[in-house]
XYZ file of C-alpha atoms in Angstrom:
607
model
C 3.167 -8.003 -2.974
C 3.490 -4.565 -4.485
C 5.585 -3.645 -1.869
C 8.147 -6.057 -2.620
C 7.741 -5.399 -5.905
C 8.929 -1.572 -5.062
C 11.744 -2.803 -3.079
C 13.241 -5.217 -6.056
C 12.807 -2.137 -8.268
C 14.660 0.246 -6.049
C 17.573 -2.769 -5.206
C 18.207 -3.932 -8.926
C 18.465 0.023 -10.224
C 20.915 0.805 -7.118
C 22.487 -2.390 -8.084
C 23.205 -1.343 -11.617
C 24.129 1.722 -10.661
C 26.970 0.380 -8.677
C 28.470 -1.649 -11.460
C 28.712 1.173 -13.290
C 30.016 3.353 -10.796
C 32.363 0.557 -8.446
C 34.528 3.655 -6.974
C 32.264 6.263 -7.265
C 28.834 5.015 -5.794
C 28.820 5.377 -2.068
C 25.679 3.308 -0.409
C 24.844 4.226 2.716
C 25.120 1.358 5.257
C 22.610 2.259 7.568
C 19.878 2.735 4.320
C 19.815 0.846 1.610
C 18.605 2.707 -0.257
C 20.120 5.926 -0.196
C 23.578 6.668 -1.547
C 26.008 9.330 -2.698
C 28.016 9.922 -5.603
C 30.747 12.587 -6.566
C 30.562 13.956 -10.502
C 33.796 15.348 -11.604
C 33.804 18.632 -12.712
C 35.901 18.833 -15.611
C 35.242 21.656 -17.940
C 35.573 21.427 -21.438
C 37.243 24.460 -21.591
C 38.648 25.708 -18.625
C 36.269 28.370 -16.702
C 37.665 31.864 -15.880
C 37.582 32.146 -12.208
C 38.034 35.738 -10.804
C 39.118 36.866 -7.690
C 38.955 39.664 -5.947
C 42.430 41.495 -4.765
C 42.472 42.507 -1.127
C 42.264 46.603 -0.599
C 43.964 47.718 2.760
C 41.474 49.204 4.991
C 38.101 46.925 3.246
C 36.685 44.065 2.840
C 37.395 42.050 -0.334
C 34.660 42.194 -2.470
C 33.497 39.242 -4.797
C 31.320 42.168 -7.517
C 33.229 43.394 -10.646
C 32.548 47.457 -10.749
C 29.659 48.313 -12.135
C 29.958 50.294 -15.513
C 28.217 53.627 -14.671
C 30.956 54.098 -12.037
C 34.083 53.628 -14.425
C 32.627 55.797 -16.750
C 35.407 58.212 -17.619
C 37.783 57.011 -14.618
C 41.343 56.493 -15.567
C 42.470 52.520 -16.066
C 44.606 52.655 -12.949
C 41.990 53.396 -10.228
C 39.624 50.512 -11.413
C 39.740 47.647 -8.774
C 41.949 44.865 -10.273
C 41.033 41.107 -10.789
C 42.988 37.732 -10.014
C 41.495 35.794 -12.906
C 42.505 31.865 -13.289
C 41.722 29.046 -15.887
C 40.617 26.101 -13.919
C 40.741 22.825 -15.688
C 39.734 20.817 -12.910
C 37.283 22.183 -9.968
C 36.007 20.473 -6.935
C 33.626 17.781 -7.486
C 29.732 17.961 -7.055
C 28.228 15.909 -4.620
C 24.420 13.789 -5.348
C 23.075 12.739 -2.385
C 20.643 10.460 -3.575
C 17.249 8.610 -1.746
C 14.393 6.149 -3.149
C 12.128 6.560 -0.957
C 8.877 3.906 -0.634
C 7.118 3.478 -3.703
C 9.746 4.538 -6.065
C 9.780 4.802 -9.186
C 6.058 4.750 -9.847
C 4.110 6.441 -6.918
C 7.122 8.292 -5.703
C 9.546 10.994 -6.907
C 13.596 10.524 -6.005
C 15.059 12.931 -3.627
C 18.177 14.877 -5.114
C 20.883 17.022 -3.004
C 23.892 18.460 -4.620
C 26.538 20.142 -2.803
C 29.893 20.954 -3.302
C 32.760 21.814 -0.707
C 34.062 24.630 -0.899
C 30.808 25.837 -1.961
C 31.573 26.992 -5.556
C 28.518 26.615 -7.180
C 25.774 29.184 -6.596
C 23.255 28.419 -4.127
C 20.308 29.035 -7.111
C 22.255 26.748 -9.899
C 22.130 23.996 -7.179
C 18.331 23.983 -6.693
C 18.056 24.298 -10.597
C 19.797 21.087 -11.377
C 17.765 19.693 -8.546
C 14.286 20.445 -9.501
C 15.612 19.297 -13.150
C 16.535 15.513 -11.663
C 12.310 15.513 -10.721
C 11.797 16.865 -13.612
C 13.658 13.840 -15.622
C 11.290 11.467 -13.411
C 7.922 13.455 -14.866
C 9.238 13.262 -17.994
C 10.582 9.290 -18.139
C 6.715 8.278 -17.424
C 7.710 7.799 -13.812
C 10.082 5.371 -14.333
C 13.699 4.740 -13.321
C 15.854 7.617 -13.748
C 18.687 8.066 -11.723
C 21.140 6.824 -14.882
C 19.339 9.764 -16.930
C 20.292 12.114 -13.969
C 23.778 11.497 -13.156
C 24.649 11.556 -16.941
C 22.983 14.775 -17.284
C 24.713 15.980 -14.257
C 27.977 14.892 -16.121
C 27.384 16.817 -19.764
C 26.430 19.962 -17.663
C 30.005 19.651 -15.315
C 31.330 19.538 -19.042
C 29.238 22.411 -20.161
C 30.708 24.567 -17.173
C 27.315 24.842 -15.664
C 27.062 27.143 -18.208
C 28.271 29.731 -15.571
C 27.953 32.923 -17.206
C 27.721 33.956 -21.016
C 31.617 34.878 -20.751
C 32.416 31.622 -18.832
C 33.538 33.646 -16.093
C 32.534 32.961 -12.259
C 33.249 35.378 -9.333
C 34.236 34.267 -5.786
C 35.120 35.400 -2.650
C 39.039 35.322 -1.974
C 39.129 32.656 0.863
C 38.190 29.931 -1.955
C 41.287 30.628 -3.743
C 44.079 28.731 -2.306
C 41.811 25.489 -1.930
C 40.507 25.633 -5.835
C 44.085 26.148 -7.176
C 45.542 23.523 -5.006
C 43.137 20.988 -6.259
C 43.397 22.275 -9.558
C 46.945 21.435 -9.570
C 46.632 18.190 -7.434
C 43.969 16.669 -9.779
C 46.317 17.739 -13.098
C 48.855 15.898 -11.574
C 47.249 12.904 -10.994
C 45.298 12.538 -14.278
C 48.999 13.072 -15.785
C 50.552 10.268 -14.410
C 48.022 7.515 -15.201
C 48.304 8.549 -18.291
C 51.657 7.269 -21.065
C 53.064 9.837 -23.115
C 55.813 10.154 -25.948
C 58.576 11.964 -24.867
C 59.762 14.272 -28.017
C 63.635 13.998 -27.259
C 63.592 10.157 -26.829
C 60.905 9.378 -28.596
C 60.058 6.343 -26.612
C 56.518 6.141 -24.701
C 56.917 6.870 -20.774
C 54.379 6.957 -18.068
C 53.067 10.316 -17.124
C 54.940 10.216 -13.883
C 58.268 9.806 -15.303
C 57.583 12.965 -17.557
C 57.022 16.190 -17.197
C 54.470 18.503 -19.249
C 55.618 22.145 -19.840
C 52.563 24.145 -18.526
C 52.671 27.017 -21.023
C 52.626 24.461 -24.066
C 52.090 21.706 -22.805
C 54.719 19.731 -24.461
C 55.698 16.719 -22.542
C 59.278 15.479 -22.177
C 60.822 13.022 -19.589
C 62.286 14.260 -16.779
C 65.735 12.118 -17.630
C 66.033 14.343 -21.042
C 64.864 17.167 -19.140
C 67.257 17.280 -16.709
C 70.584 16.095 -18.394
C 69.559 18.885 -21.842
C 69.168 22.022 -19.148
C 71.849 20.805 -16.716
C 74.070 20.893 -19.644
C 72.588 24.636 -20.400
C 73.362 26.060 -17.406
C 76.711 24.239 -16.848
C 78.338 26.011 -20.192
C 76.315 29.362 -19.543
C 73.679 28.989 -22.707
C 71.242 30.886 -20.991
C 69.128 30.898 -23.923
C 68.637 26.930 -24.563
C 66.747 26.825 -21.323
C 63.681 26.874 -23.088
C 60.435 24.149 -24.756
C 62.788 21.503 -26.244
C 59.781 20.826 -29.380
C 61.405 22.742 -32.684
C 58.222 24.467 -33.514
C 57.439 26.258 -29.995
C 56.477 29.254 -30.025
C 56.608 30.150 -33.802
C 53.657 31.478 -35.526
C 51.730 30.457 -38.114
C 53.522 32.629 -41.364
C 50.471 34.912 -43.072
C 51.564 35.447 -46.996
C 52.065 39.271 -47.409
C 52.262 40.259 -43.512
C 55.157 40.272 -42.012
C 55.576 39.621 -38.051
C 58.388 40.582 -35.551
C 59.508 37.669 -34.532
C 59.120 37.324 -30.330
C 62.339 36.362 -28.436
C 61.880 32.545 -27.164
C 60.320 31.945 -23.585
C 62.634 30.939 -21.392
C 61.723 28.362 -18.596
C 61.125 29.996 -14.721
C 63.297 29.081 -11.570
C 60.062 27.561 -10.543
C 59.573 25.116 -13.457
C 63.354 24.014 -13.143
C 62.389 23.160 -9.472
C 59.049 20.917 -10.311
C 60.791 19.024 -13.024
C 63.290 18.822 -10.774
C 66.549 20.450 -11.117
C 68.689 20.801 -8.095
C 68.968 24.012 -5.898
C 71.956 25.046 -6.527
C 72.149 24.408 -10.224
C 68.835 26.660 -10.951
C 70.555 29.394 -8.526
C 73.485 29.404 -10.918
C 70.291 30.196 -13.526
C 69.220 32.906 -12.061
C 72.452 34.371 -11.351
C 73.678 33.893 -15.346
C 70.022 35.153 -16.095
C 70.665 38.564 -14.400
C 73.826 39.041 -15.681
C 72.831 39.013 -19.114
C 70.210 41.423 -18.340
C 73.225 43.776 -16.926
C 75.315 43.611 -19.768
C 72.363 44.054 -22.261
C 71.623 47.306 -20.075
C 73.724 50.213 -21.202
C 72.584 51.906 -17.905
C 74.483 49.582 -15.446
C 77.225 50.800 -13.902
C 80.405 48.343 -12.150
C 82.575 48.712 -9.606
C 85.955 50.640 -10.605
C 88.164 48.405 -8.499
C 90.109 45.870 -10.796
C 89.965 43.187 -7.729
C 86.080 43.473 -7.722
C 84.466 44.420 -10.740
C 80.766 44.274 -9.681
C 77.519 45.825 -10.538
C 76.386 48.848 -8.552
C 73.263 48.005 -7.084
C 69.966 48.659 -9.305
C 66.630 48.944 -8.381
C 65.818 47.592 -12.140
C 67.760 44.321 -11.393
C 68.280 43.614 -7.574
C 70.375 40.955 -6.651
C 68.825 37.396 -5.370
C 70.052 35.334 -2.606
C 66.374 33.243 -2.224
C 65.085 31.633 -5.246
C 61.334 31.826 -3.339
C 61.995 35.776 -4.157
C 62.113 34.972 -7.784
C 59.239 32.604 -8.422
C 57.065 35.229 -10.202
C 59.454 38.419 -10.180
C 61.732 36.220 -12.844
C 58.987 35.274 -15.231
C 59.671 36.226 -18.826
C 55.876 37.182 -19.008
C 56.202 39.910 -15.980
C 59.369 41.362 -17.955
C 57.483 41.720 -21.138
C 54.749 43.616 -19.093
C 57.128 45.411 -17.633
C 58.284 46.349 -21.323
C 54.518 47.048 -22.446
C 54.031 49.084 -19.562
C 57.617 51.259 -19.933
C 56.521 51.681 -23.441
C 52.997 52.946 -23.049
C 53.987 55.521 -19.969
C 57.331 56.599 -21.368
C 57.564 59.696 -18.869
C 56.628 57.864 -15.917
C 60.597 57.626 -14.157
C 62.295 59.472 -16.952
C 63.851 62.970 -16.097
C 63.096 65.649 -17.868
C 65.464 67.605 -20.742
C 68.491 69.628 -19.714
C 68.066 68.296 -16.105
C 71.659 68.139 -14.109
C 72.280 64.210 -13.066
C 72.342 64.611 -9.545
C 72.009 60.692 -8.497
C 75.521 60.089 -9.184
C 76.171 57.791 -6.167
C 76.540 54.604 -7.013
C 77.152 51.722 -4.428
C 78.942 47.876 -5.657
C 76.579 45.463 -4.099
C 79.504 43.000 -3.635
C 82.463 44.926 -2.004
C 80.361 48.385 -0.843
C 82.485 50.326 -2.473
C 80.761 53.617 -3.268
C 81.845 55.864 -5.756
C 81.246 58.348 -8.552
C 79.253 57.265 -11.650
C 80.348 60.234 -13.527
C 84.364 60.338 -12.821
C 84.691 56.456 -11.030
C 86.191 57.872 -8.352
C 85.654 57.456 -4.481
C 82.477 59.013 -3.700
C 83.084 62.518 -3.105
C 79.760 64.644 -2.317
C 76.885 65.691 -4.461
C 78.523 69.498 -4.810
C 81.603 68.613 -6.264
C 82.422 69.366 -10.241
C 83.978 66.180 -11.837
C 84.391 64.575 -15.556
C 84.440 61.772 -17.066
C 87.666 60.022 -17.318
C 89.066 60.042 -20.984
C 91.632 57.150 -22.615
C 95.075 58.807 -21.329
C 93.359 57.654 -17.552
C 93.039 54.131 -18.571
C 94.813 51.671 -16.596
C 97.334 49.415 -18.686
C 94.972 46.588 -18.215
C 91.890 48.780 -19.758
C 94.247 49.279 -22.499
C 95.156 46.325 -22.773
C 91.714 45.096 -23.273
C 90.823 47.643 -25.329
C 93.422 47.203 -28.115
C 91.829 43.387 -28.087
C 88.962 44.538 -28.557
C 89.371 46.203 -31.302
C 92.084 44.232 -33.084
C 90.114 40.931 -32.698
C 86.267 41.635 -32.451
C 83.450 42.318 -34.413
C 80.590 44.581 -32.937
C 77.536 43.534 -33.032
C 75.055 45.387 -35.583
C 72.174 45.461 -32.868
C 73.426 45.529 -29.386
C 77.268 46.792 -30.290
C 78.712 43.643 -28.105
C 81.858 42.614 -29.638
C 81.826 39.147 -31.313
C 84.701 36.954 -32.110
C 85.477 33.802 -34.431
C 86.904 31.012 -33.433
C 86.612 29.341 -36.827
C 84.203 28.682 -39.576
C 82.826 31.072 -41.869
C 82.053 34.856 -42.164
C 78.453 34.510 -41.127
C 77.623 35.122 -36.956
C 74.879 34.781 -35.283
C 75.175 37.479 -31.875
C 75.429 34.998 -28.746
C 73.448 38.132 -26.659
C 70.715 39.038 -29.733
C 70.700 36.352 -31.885
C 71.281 39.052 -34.973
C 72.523 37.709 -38.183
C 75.556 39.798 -39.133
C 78.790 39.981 -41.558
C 82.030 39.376 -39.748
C 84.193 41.544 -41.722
C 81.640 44.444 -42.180
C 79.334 44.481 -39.481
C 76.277 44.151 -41.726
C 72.941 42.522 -41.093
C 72.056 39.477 -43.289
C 68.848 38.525 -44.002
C 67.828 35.523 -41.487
C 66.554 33.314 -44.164
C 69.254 33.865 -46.541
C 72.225 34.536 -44.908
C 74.685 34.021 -47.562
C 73.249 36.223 -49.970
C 75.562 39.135 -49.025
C 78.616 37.156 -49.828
C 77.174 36.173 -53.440
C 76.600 39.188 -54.863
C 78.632 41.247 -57.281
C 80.346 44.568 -56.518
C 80.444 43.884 -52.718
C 83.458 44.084 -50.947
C 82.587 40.457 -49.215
C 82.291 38.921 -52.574
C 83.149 35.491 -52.324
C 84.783 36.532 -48.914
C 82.668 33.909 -46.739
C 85.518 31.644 -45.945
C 88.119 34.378 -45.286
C 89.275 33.590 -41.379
C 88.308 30.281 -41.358
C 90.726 29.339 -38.813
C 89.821 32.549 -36.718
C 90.490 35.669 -35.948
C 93.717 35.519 -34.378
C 96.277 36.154 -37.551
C 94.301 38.575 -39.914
C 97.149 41.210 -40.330
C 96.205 40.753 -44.536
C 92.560 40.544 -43.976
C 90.442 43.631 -45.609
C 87.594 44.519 -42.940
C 85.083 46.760 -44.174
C 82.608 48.428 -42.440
C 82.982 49.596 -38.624
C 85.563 46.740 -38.552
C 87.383 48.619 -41.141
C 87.741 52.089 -39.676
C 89.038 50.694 -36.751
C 91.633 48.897 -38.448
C 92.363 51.550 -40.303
C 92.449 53.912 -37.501
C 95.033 51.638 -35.996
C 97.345 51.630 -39.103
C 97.386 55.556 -39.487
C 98.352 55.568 -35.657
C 101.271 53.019 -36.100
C 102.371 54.941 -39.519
C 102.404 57.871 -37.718
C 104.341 56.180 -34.769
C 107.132 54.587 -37.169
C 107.897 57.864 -38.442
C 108.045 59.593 -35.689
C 110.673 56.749 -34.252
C 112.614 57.041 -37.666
C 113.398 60.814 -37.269
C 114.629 60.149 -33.785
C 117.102 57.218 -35.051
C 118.411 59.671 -38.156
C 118.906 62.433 -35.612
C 120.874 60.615 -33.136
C 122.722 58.921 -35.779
C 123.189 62.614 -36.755
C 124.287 63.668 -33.531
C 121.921 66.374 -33.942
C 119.398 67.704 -31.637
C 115.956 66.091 -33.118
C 113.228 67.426 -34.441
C 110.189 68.604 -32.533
C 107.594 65.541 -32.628
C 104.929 66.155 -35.284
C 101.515 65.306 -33.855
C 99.917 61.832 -35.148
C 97.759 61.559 -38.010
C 93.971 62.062 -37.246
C 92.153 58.941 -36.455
C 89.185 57.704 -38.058
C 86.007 57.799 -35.802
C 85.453 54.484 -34.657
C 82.459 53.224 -32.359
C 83.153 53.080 -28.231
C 82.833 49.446 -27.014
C 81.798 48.687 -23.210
C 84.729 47.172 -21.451
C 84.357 44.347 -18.894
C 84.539 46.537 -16.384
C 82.019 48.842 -17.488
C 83.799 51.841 -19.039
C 83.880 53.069 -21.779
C 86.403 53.948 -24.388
C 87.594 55.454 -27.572
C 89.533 54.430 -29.929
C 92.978 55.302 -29.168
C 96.818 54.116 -29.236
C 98.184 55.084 -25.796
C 101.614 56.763 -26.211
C 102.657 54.539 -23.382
C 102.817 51.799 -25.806
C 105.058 53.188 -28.277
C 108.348 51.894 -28.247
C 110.889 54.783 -29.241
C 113.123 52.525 -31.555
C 111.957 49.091 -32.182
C 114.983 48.603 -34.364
C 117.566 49.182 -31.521
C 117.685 46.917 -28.466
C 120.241 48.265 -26.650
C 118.212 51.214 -26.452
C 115.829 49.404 -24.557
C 118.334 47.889 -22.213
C 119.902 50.828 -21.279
C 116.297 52.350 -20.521
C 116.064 49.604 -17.854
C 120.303 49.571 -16.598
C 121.239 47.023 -19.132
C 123.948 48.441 -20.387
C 124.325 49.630 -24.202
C 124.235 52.966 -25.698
C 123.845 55.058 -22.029
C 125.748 53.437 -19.938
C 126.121 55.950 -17.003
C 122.279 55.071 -15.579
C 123.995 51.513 -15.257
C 127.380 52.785 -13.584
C 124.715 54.871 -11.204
C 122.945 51.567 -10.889
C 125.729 49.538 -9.703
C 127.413 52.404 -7.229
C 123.637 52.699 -5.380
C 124.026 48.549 -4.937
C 127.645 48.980 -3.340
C 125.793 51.665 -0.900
C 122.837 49.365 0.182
C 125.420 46.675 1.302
C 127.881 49.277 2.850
C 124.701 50.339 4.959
C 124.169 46.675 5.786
C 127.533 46.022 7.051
C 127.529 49.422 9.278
C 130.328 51.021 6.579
C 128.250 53.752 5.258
C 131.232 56.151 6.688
C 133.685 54.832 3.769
C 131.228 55.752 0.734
C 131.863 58.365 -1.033
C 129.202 60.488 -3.302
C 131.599 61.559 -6.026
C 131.808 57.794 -6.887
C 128.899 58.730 -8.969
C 129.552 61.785 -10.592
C 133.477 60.967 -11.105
C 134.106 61.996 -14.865
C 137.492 59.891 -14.810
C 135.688 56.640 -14.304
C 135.810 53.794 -17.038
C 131.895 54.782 -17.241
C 131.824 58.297 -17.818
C 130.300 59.977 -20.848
C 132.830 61.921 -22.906
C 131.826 65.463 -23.408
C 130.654 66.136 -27.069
């Protein structure tokens, strides 16, 4: 009878058991009585799992260095760690038996496990001796609830792994931990419904996606038509957390914090929310190309066809997006930064040193050339210069007189900015730096409009000046770096109108005219980059200078028009009769004096 008292006991607990645990609980079908259950192991906070990188020529090795033999060694020979936060790890396994005479004359069997084996061997057997050691202290009663739920607060707990929370293992458990890391996030994410915070209407957690440095969750519809929109109008900068508040810090009252620049999403998100291929590999290209033009070190191709950046070691160029999964990441650039910062002499040549890497190749036609003169490549022992404005093509010019008669420079990074409409107040596109339109000066970010409201300023009540844009501001008053070139451009055209006003009195006068006084000096202005990548000064080519606006026929005659010189136009018309004497085979008949014949009805009286 006691026997079958023992059994009932043993049935009704594994019985219980199971309605608690309908998925989890296992029973073994050839014993009754034995069964297995899987705890998962879901920290509380995540556990710092460290890794070991691989050394050519050794074995990894799973020990951090000992103290005593970094004592006094230099940061960069110390063997480096892969360190991860692991939300989720692989479950622990109870193998669980009741063996005869259970729970009163006999003690449960335990065996935990775990696959990969994570857990240390010794941690195992401690949690196992502690499930017989529930039993002893129950009064030798029924226990196995007890067990598995203290099983279950010390997965919580971490296993308490470590007073820093940090576990060390051998490399070839890496890729299996952080794929089911990632696997088991994803799952408990979509079973689970979620606001999204564009929409605003509750989604489940597999039509959303969770940002994974935030973990803000939008859905993917919002997602995908907000940064598809980004991308396709080139804001390079909206590809970012869509919440408000991201990223800002808390304000302290009397400390004052440089504000970070805003973390911009990775190719690799855009592909898991998804975006499509070809879209995020118009990302990366924009992305790049903003980091070129912010770099005052990048160098383009000189032919006007092509246009391209030289190739840079800083910035190479991308064709696989698979190349750019962690090389791309905003985080590795600001290391980058931190490390550039903290060894400033590491690449950087020392003073007075001759450049002698002046070769510079376009990485889109080959083209290599110069970076010093932007000419064909020539040799490293050949003495060049750097072009000055009178080299300019008329295009260069062309864009350089825009430049300046329509932009604002930046305060920060010197790009040129220009209104379309609104008011005086500009926020850079490249820097995001606050700035006065018609002085170039930086406003405060939280009151912007303070500048334009205060007495004795020359922007004064000046904020709506150019509302309609730039184009048109011949009577506008720039001050500032705005100003000098404007008024650098005035004293060059005052100094052009005279010079064309002597030249009209002294033909007039038939009188031979005056020797051309040289212009008035110009005021120093600041050198914009072009689009191509040169750079130039300030200057009003002579090649634009008309010698008599006033006087069209001038200008006719210039080109065989007719007018005041009428003999290029007489010269004009005898080389036509010429050309069609040589294409009827009559060249015999034409005579040469035609040309020079003073008695024609076009030649020039003598004086």
């Amino acid at each position: 009878m006691a026997e079958d008292t023992t059994d009932d006991e043993r049935e009704e607990e594994l019985s219980s058991i199971k309605a608690i645990y309908p998925d989890e609980l296992i029973v073994d079908p050839h014993d009754p009585f034995s069964a297995s259950i899987d705890i998962l192991v879901a920290p509380a906070t995540p556990l710092a799992v460290v890794f070991p990188h691989p050394v050519d020529g050794a074995p990894p090795t799973t020990l951090p260095p000992s103290p005593t033999s970094q004592l006094g060694a230099p940061p960069s020979v110390q063997p480096k760690r892969d360190i991860h936060n692991l939300s989720y790890l692989p479950p622990l396994r109870l193998q669980l038996t009741l063996p005869d005479g259970y729970p009163s004359a006999a003690a449960p069997k335990f065996r935990l496990s775990t696959s990969p084996p994570w857990i240390p061997e010794k941690l195992l057997q401690k949690l196992q001796k502690e499930g017989v050691g529930l039993w002893e202290e129950y009064g030798r009663e029924q226990v196995l609830f007890s067990y598995i739920t203290h099983l279950q607060d010390a997965a919580e707990r971490g296993f308490d792994l470590g007073e820093d929370r940090v576990l060390e293992l051998s490399l070839d458990m890496k890729i299996g931990l952080l794929d089911y890391d990632i696997k088991t996030k994803k799952k408990v994410f979509d079973q689970g419904t979620y606001d999204c915070g564009v929409c605003l209407e509750p989604k489940k957690g597999s039509s959303c996606y969770q940002l994974p440095r935030c973990s803000h969750v939008f859905c993917v519809q919002c997602l995908q038509d907000f940064y598809n929109d980004c991308i396709s109008s080139g804001d390079v900068n909206g590809v970012k957390c869509l919440s408000p508040g991201c990223g800002q810090e808390k304000e302290i009252p009397g400390v004052k914090r440089k504000k970070k620049p805003d973390r911009l999403l990775t190719p690799s998100e855009l592909l898991q929310i998804p975006l499509e291929t070809a879209m995020v590999q118009r990302y990366v290209e924009m992305k790049r190309k903003k980091k070129l033009e912010s770099d005052k070190s990048t160098i383009y191709c000189p032919r006007t066809w092509c246009q391209g950046a030289a190739r840079s070691k800083k910035y190479p160029k991308i064709t696989d997006l698979s190349q750019i999964t962690e090389s791309d990441d905003e985080a590795s650039d600001d290391e980058t930064a931190v490390e550039e910062k903290a060894n400033p002499g590491k690449d950087a040549k020392p003073k007075g040193a001759p450049e002698t890497d002046r070769l510079a190749i376009c990485e889109d036609c080959n083209y290599a050339f110069c970076r010093v003169c932007m000419q064909g490549w020539h040799g490293e022992f050949v003495r060049c210069w750097p072009r000055d404005a009178s080299e300019l093509t008329e295009e260069e010019r062309a864009s350089m007189n825009y430049i300046l008669a329509h932009t604002s420079p930046c305060p920060t990074c010197s790009v040129p900015c220009q209104k379309s409409h609104g008011c005086n107040h500009m926020s850079c596109f490249q820097c995001k730096t606050h700035f006065c339109y018609l002085c170039s000066a930086w406003l405060n970010a939280d009151n912007p409009y303070e500048h334009f409201n205060q007495e004795g300023r020359p922007c004064y009540q000046r904020l709506w000046e150019l509302e309609e844009g730039d184009d048109g501001n011949g009577n506008v008053h720039f001050n500032g770096i705005r100003g000098a070139e404007a008024a650098a451009q005035r004293a060059a055209q005052a100094a052009v109108d005279i010079q064309n006003q002597e030249i009209d009195a002294a033909e007039d006068q038939e009188i031979p005219p005056p020797a051309p006084e040289p212009p008035a000096p110009l005021v120093p202005a600041p050198v914009f980059a072009q689009p191509n990548g040169r750079q130039a000064a300030n200057q009003v080519p002579r090649e634009n200078v008309r010698r008599n606006p006033r006087d069209p026929g001038q200008e006719r005659a210039a080109h065989g028009g007719g007018g005041r010189y009428p003999l290029m136009e007489a010269n004009q018309m005898g080389l036509q009769r010429f050309l069609q004497l040589v294409r009827d085979d009559e060249e015999d008949e034409w005579d040469s004096d035609e040309l020079e014949d003073e008695d024609d009805e076009f030649a020039i009286p003598e004086r």
